[in-house]
Short mmCIF file of C-alpha atoms and ligand atoms in Angstrom, two decimals:
data_model
loop_
_atom_site.label_atom_id
_atom_site.label_comp_id
_atom_site.label_asym_id
_atom_site.label_seq_id
_atom_site.Cartn_x
_atom_site.Cartn_y
_atom_site.Cartn_z
CA MET A 16 91.57 395.97 81.52
CA LYS A 17 90.30 399.46 80.74
CA ALA A 18 87.79 399.67 77.88
CA ILE A 19 84.85 401.54 76.43
CA VAL A 20 81.87 399.21 76.47
CA ILE A 21 78.26 399.46 75.29
CA LYS A 22 75.51 397.33 76.81
CA GLU A 23 72.69 398.56 74.58
CA PHE A 24 72.26 400.53 71.36
CA GLY A 25 71.67 404.26 71.64
CA SER A 26 73.10 407.78 71.84
CA VAL A 27 76.61 408.67 73.04
CA ASP A 28 75.29 408.11 76.58
CA VAL A 29 75.52 404.32 76.16
CA LEU A 30 79.34 404.57 75.90
CA GLN A 31 80.68 403.47 79.29
CA TYR A 32 84.25 403.60 80.58
CA VAL A 33 85.07 400.46 82.61
CA ASP A 34 88.41 399.63 84.23
CA ASN A 35 87.92 395.95 85.10
CA TYR A 36 86.80 394.39 81.82
CA PRO A 37 88.18 390.87 81.18
CA GLN A 38 91.10 390.68 78.77
CA PRO A 39 90.12 388.96 75.45
CA VAL A 40 91.17 385.35 74.90
CA MET A 41 93.36 384.67 71.85
CA ALA A 42 92.82 381.75 69.41
CA ASP A 43 95.68 379.87 67.69
CA ASN A 44 95.55 382.06 64.54
CA GLN A 45 95.31 385.33 66.47
CA VAL A 46 97.60 387.72 68.29
CA LEU A 47 97.01 389.68 71.48
CA LEU A 48 97.79 393.37 71.08
CA LYS A 49 98.55 396.04 73.63
CA VAL A 50 96.61 398.83 71.97
CA TYR A 51 98.44 402.18 71.90
CA ALA A 52 95.89 403.99 69.76
CA ALA A 53 92.51 403.27 68.17
CA GLY A 54 90.94 404.96 65.16
CA ILE A 55 87.40 406.37 65.25
CA ASN A 56 85.24 405.79 62.19
CA PRO A 57 81.61 406.56 61.30
CA LEU A 58 81.14 402.76 61.42
CA ASP A 59 81.63 402.92 65.22
CA TRP A 60 78.69 405.20 65.91
CA LYS A 61 76.54 403.48 63.28
CA ILE A 62 77.06 400.22 65.22
CA ARG A 63 76.48 402.06 68.52
CA GLN A 64 73.16 403.43 67.24
CA GLY A 65 72.07 399.94 66.13
CA GLN A 66 72.02 400.84 62.42
CA LEU A 67 73.81 397.59 61.54
CA LYS A 68 72.11 395.23 63.98
CA ALA A 69 70.45 393.25 61.17
CA LEU A 70 73.94 392.35 59.91
CA LEU A 71 75.94 392.26 63.14
CA GLY A 72 73.38 391.05 65.67
CA SER A 73 72.83 392.48 69.15
CA LYS A 74 75.37 390.83 71.43
CA PHE A 75 76.31 392.81 74.55
CA PRO A 76 78.52 393.92 76.15
CA LEU A 77 80.33 395.12 73.06
CA ILE A 78 83.65 396.94 72.64
CA LEU A 79 83.63 399.19 69.57
CA GLY A 80 86.55 400.14 67.34
CA ASN A 81 88.11 398.43 64.32
CA ASP A 82 91.30 400.43 63.86
CA ALA A 83 94.21 399.62 66.14
CA SER A 84 97.91 400.26 66.38
CA GLY A 85 100.02 398.70 69.10
CA VAL A 86 102.50 396.08 70.11
CA VAL A 87 102.13 392.29 69.91
CA VAL A 88 102.19 390.85 73.46
CA ALA A 89 101.30 387.22 72.66
CA VAL A 90 100.94 385.11 69.50
CA GLY A 91 98.80 382.02 68.81
CA LYS A 92 100.43 378.66 67.99
CA LEU A 93 99.69 378.99 64.26
CA VAL A 94 101.06 382.52 63.84
CA ARG A 95 104.31 382.68 61.83
CA ASP A 96 104.73 386.21 60.47
CA PHE A 97 104.53 388.20 63.72
CA LYS A 98 106.26 387.89 67.07
CA VAL A 99 106.04 389.38 70.53
CA GLY A 100 107.33 392.95 70.52
CA ASP A 101 106.39 393.72 66.88
CA GLU A 102 104.82 397.12 66.31
CA VAL A 103 101.74 396.50 64.15
CA PHE A 104 98.55 398.12 62.93
CA CYS A 105 95.36 396.60 61.56
CA LEU A 106 91.74 396.76 60.65
CA LEU A 107 91.03 394.60 63.67
CA ASP A 108 88.81 391.54 63.31
CA ALA A 109 88.32 389.61 66.53
CA ASN A 110 86.51 386.82 64.64
CA GLN A 111 88.56 383.64 64.49
CA ARG A 112 87.43 383.22 60.87
CA ALA A 113 86.41 386.05 58.53
CA SER A 114 82.59 386.21 58.59
CA TRP A 115 80.67 385.46 55.38
CA THR A 116 79.30 389.01 55.37
CA GLY A 117 82.82 390.45 55.48
CA PHE A 118 82.02 392.40 58.66
CA ALA A 119 84.91 392.49 61.09
CA LYS A 120 84.33 392.05 64.83
CA SER A 121 85.37 395.17 66.73
CA GLY A 122 87.31 395.57 70.00
CA ALA A 123 89.92 398.33 69.60
CA TYR A 124 88.59 400.78 72.24
CA ALA A 125 90.43 398.82 74.92
CA GLU A 126 93.80 398.33 76.54
CA TYR A 127 94.15 394.88 74.92
CA ALA A 128 92.54 393.39 71.80
CA VAL A 129 92.78 390.21 69.76
CA THR A 130 92.83 390.00 65.98
CA ARG A 131 93.63 387.37 63.35
CA ALA A 132 97.26 387.49 62.24
CA ASP A 133 96.11 387.85 58.60
CA THR A 134 94.69 391.30 59.41
CA LEU A 135 98.05 392.70 60.57
CA ALA A 136 100.82 394.65 58.91
CA HIS A 137 103.99 396.03 60.42
CA LYS A 138 103.56 399.66 61.45
CA PRO A 139 105.51 401.96 59.13
CA LYS A 140 108.52 403.27 61.05
CA ASN A 141 108.01 406.86 59.92
CA ILE A 142 104.65 407.33 61.72
CA THR A 143 103.40 407.24 65.33
CA HIS A 144 100.88 404.77 66.76
CA GLN A 145 98.21 407.46 66.67
CA GLN A 146 98.88 408.11 63.00
CA ALA A 147 98.92 404.37 62.29
CA ALA A 148 95.58 403.84 64.08
CA SER A 149 93.99 406.49 61.90
CA ILE A 150 94.76 404.59 58.72
CA PRO A 151 93.51 400.99 58.31
CA LEU A 152 89.73 401.10 57.83
CA ALA A 153 89.58 404.31 55.81
CA ALA A 154 92.70 403.66 53.71
CA LEU A 155 91.80 400.01 53.06
CA THR A 156 88.33 401.13 51.93
CA ALA A 157 89.82 403.64 49.50
CA TYR A 158 92.50 401.21 48.30
CA GLN A 159 90.13 398.29 47.77
CA VAL A 160 87.52 400.46 46.02
CA LEU A 161 90.04 402.00 43.62
CA MET A 162 92.22 398.92 43.02
CA HIS A 163 89.85 395.97 43.26
CA ARG A 164 86.53 397.52 42.16
CA ALA A 165 87.25 400.48 39.92
CA HIS A 166 90.58 399.02 38.63
CA ILE A 167 91.89 402.54 38.13
CA LYS A 168 94.86 403.12 35.89
CA GLN A 169 97.23 405.90 35.00
CA GLY A 170 95.51 408.83 33.30
CA ASP A 171 91.98 407.92 34.46
CA LYS A 172 89.76 410.86 35.28
CA VAL A 173 88.43 410.28 38.79
CA LEU A 174 85.73 412.26 40.63
CA ILE A 175 85.67 411.85 44.41
CA ASN A 176 82.54 413.00 46.25
CA GLY A 177 83.49 413.56 49.91
CA ALA A 178 87.21 414.02 49.27
CA SER A 179 88.06 415.74 52.58
CA GLY A 180 86.90 413.06 55.03
CA GLY A 181 88.68 410.00 56.37
CA VAL A 182 88.15 407.82 53.31
CA GLY A 183 88.21 410.67 50.78
CA LEU A 184 91.68 412.00 51.66
CA PHE A 185 93.16 408.51 51.30
CA ALA A 186 91.27 407.94 48.03
CA LEU A 187 92.60 411.20 46.63
CA GLN A 188 96.21 410.37 47.50
CA ILE A 189 96.01 406.75 46.29
CA ALA A 190 94.44 407.84 43.00
CA LYS A 191 97.19 410.42 42.54
CA ALA A 192 99.91 407.88 43.41
CA LEU A 193 98.47 405.68 40.64
CA GLY A 194 98.66 408.54 38.14
CA ALA A 195 95.00 409.52 37.93
CA ASN A 196 93.60 412.99 37.28
CA VAL A 197 91.42 413.77 40.31
CA THR A 198 88.55 416.19 40.83
CA ALA A 199 87.73 416.52 44.53
CA ILE A 200 84.30 417.47 45.84
CA CYS A 201 84.24 418.92 49.35
CA SER A 202 83.38 422.13 51.14
CA GLU A 203 85.41 425.20 50.25
CA ARG A 204 87.25 425.29 53.61
CA HIS A 205 89.01 422.05 52.60
CA HIS A 206 90.04 423.07 49.07
CA HIS A 207 93.49 424.22 50.17
CA LEU A 208 94.15 420.77 51.66
CA VAL A 209 92.90 418.70 48.72
CA LEU A 210 94.67 420.87 46.14
CA GLY A 211 97.86 420.64 48.22
CA LEU A 212 97.58 416.85 48.04
CA GLY A 213 97.52 417.00 44.27
CA ALA A 214 93.83 417.25 43.34
CA ASN A 215 93.64 418.65 39.80
CA ALA A 216 90.45 420.54 40.63
CA ALA A 217 88.25 421.12 43.67
CA ILE A 218 84.50 421.71 43.64
CA ASP A 219 82.44 423.12 46.52
CA TYR A 220 79.21 421.15 46.69
CA LYS A 221 77.59 424.03 48.58
CA THR A 222 77.91 426.48 45.69
CA GLN A 223 78.01 424.21 42.64
CA ASP A 224 75.53 421.52 41.64
CA ILE A 225 77.78 418.62 40.76
CA ARG A 226 75.21 417.24 38.32
CA HIS A 227 76.08 420.19 36.05
CA ILE A 228 79.83 419.59 35.84
CA SER A 229 80.80 419.73 32.17
CA GLN A 230 83.63 417.14 32.41
CA LYS A 231 83.28 413.34 32.02
CA PHE A 232 84.93 410.78 34.31
CA ASP A 233 86.16 407.19 34.13
CA VAL A 234 85.54 406.61 37.83
CA ILE A 235 83.14 408.33 40.19
CA TYR A 236 83.94 407.37 43.77
CA ASP A 237 80.91 408.42 45.80
CA VAL A 238 82.22 408.33 49.36
CA VAL A 239 79.24 410.12 50.92
CA ALA A 240 76.47 408.86 48.57
CA ASN A 241 74.19 411.76 49.40
CA MET A 242 72.32 411.75 46.10
CA PRO A 243 70.90 409.02 43.85
CA PHE A 244 73.58 407.86 41.44
CA VAL A 245 71.06 407.87 38.61
CA SER A 246 71.18 411.68 38.85
CA TYR A 247 74.87 411.92 37.88
CA GLN A 248 75.37 408.92 35.58
CA HIS A 249 75.67 411.34 32.62
CA LEU A 250 79.06 412.42 34.06
CA LEU A 251 80.55 409.00 33.25
CA ASN A 252 82.52 408.09 30.16
CA PRO A 253 81.06 405.15 28.17
CA ASN A 254 83.05 402.54 30.12
CA GLY A 255 82.94 404.47 33.36
CA VAL A 256 82.04 403.06 36.74
CA VAL A 257 80.45 404.42 39.91
CA VAL A 258 81.73 402.95 43.16
CA SER A 259 80.34 403.65 46.61
CA ASN A 260 80.97 402.37 50.10
CA VAL A 261 77.81 403.63 51.79
CA VAL A 262 75.28 400.97 52.65
CA ASN A 263 71.78 401.87 51.63
CA PRO A 264 69.00 399.78 50.08
CA MET A 265 69.84 401.08 46.61
CA SER A 266 73.55 400.23 46.87
CA LEU A 267 72.81 396.71 48.08
CA LEU A 268 70.29 396.21 45.29
CA ALA A 269 72.76 397.62 42.81
CA THR A 270 75.55 395.28 43.85
CA GLN A 271 73.43 392.21 43.48
CA PHE A 272 71.26 393.24 40.57
CA ASN A 273 72.93 395.59 38.11
CA PRO A 274 70.46 394.35 35.45
CA VAL A 275 67.58 395.57 37.63
CA LEU A 276 69.17 398.98 37.71
CA LYS A 277 69.30 399.01 33.93
CA VAL A 278 65.53 398.53 33.89
CA LEU A 279 65.24 401.41 36.38
CA GLY A 280 67.14 403.66 33.98
CA PHE A 281 70.73 403.39 35.24
CA LYS A 282 72.81 402.66 32.17
CA LYS A 283 76.30 402.60 33.64
CA ARG A 284 78.19 400.15 35.81
CA TYR A 285 77.66 400.57 39.52
CA THR A 286 79.43 398.71 42.28
CA PHE A 287 79.27 398.77 46.06
CA ALA A 288 82.26 397.81 48.17
CA TRP A 289 82.50 396.75 51.78
CA VAL A 290 85.98 397.00 53.28
CA LYS A 291 87.72 393.72 54.09
CA ALA A 292 90.32 393.27 56.82
CA SER A 293 93.47 392.38 54.89
CA GLY A 294 97.05 392.43 56.12
CA VAL A 295 98.19 392.01 52.49
CA ASP A 296 96.44 395.18 51.30
CA LEU A 297 97.50 397.03 54.46
CA ALA A 298 101.15 396.16 53.78
CA GLN A 299 100.76 397.83 50.35
CA ILE A 300 99.36 400.91 52.06
CA ALA A 301 102.29 400.82 54.52
CA CYS A 302 104.66 400.91 51.52
CA LEU A 303 102.94 404.04 50.18
CA ILE A 304 103.32 405.65 53.62
CA GLU A 305 107.00 404.75 53.86
CA ARG A 306 107.55 406.23 50.39
CA ASN A 307 105.76 409.41 51.57
CA GLN A 308 103.07 408.95 48.90
CA LEU A 309 100.35 408.67 51.52
CA GLN A 310 99.87 410.88 54.57
CA THR A 311 97.27 410.75 57.28
CA PHE A 312 95.57 413.84 58.70
CA ILE A 313 94.43 413.68 62.29
CA GLU A 314 92.00 416.44 63.13
CA GLN A 315 91.86 415.52 66.80
CA SER A 316 93.06 412.95 69.33
CA TYR A 317 90.98 412.04 72.41
CA THR A 318 91.50 410.07 75.63
CA LEU A 319 89.09 407.25 76.54
CA SER A 320 87.31 409.53 79.01
CA ASN A 321 86.39 411.87 76.13
CA ILE A 322 84.86 409.19 73.94
CA LYS A 323 81.38 410.77 73.98
CA ILE A 324 82.74 414.05 72.61
CA ALA A 325 84.72 412.13 70.01
CA HIS A 326 81.66 410.22 68.78
CA ALA A 327 79.56 413.39 68.65
CA HIS A 328 82.25 415.02 66.50
CA SER A 329 82.41 412.06 64.13
CA GLU A 330 78.61 412.05 63.85
CA SER A 331 78.65 415.71 62.77
CA GLY A 332 79.91 414.54 59.34
CA LYS A 333 82.31 417.49 59.23
CA VAL A 334 85.58 415.83 60.18
CA GLN A 335 88.67 416.79 58.19
CA GLY A 336 90.66 413.59 57.95
CA LYS A 337 90.61 411.37 61.03
CA LEU A 338 89.88 411.19 64.75
CA VAL A 339 91.81 408.88 67.08
CA LEU A 340 91.80 407.62 70.68
CA ASP A 341 95.11 407.75 72.52
CA LEU A 342 95.49 404.72 74.81
CA SER A 343 99.24 404.96 75.27
CA ALA A 344 99.03 406.18 78.87
CA LEU A 345 96.94 403.19 80.08
N1 NAP B 19 81.39 400.23 53.17
C1 NAP B 19 82.50 400.36 53.83
O1 NAP B 19 83.28 399.41 53.94
C2 NAP B 19 82.86 401.68 54.42
C3 NAP B 19 84.16 401.90 54.88
C4 NAP B 19 84.49 403.17 55.36
C5 NAP B 19 83.52 404.18 55.41
N2 NAP B 19 82.26 403.89 54.98
C6 NAP B 19 81.23 404.96 55.02
O2 NAP B 19 81.67 406.00 54.15
C7 NAP B 19 81.18 407.25 54.63
C8 NAP B 19 82.34 408.24 54.71
O3 NAP B 19 83.27 407.78 55.68
P1 NAP B 19 84.44 408.75 56.19
O4 NAP B 19 85.22 407.98 57.20
O5 NAP B 19 85.14 409.35 55.04
O6 NAP B 19 83.56 409.88 56.92
P2 NAP B 19 84.04 411.28 57.53
O7 NAP B 19 85.47 411.21 57.88
O8 NAP B 19 83.04 411.65 58.56
O9 NAP B 19 83.96 412.30 56.30
C9 NAP B 19 82.77 412.73 55.80
C10 NAP B 19 83.08 413.83 54.81
O10 NAP B 19 81.91 414.03 54.06
C11 NAP B 19 81.95 415.36 53.58
N3 NAP B 19 80.59 415.80 53.26
C12 NAP B 19 79.57 416.06 54.11
N4 NAP B 19 78.49 416.41 53.40
C13 NAP B 19 78.85 416.37 52.08
C14 NAP B 19 78.17 416.63 50.88
N5 NAP B 19 76.89 417.02 50.87
N6 NAP B 19 78.84 416.46 49.70
C15 NAP B 19 80.13 416.08 49.69
N7 NAP B 19 80.84 415.83 50.82
C16 NAP B 19 80.20 415.98 51.99
C17 NAP B 19 82.59 416.16 54.69
O11 NAP B 19 83.40 417.09 54.03
P3 NAP B 19 83.20 418.68 54.15
O12 NAP B 19 83.47 419.00 55.61
O13 NAP B 19 84.24 419.19 53.20
O14 NAP B 19 81.81 418.98 53.79
C18 NAP B 19 83.44 415.15 55.45
O15 NAP B 19 84.80 415.44 55.30
C19 NAP B 19 80.51 406.96 55.98
O16 NAP B 19 79.12 406.84 55.77
C20 NAP B 19 81.09 405.62 56.38
O17 NAP B 19 80.28 404.86 57.25
C21 NAP B 19 81.91 402.68 54.50
#
């Protein structure tokens, strides 16, 4: 099959297009997908660069990509909820069992991919495969952070730092669908978009120091985590919570040892979230899409042969919404 493969960690130059890669072998609890489109996430180039090798190991060759949308072409003996011909999307996890770290095994940058049936949801009928592939990882991250970690509720005041990127745009829309009052932080060129999606206010981080905002918030969702959270804890209401999804030594320490943070001067609740592949959560997201409460924004779509350009764009950190790979012509 055709695939993008890496055989070592490194720059975009390690991304190789191959057209005779063996098709993956499906286990009893998995399905085999014909991939029509794959999403591109910062996670992909972080893995490519070797940033996560301590957690993921260094097994090569490796096919990147965790977001897939396509059609089921074979199902394992234990699979009940999906059948051949179903149009599905998923945060793909090629592991037969979910790993203890929660990290999903990639494989979406290919003509065919396997994933556990419990990672799948039916593709909403009102969107294309490219749109569907742009959703799972980023929307699940936003959904799980807001629902399972921050437990947001109607009327909460929510501050989103990095509101115009892949995760941020979903977080903004999910928070609004749940009745929150949202302040979006992003560059000025994206204010029109975030205000159009219902943000109650937009702040340009280039011209305003967010540490000096006069308002208080119940939830601060720090999508980009580009400053120490101790520096903005005064923006939280007494029972407020900071949630982030960026892995750094401080966030890992914070997750495990909130008491240690207290000693270091952080007086509020902090929590770090790592996205989990979940067909159940993805089905909830699919409902929001079908009710037109959640839209996806694709800045650009690439073919497999343009994967290096696509990764370089994602690495720039200036993507509005999502980037996808179109595999429908393979
Ligand atoms: N832990 C997890 O499970 C998990 C899951 C998903 C993502 N992540 C991580 O979360 C981060 C964001 O992911 P993403 O997919 O949203 O990335 P993305 O699509 O590349 O978006 C990044 C956004 O950050 C904004 N930005 C850049 N500099 C900023 C600054 N100084 N202040 C505020 N915003 C700034 C940019 O907006 P402007 O152009 O408006 O500046 C851009 O839209 C990545 O590091 C990713 O690896 C972690």
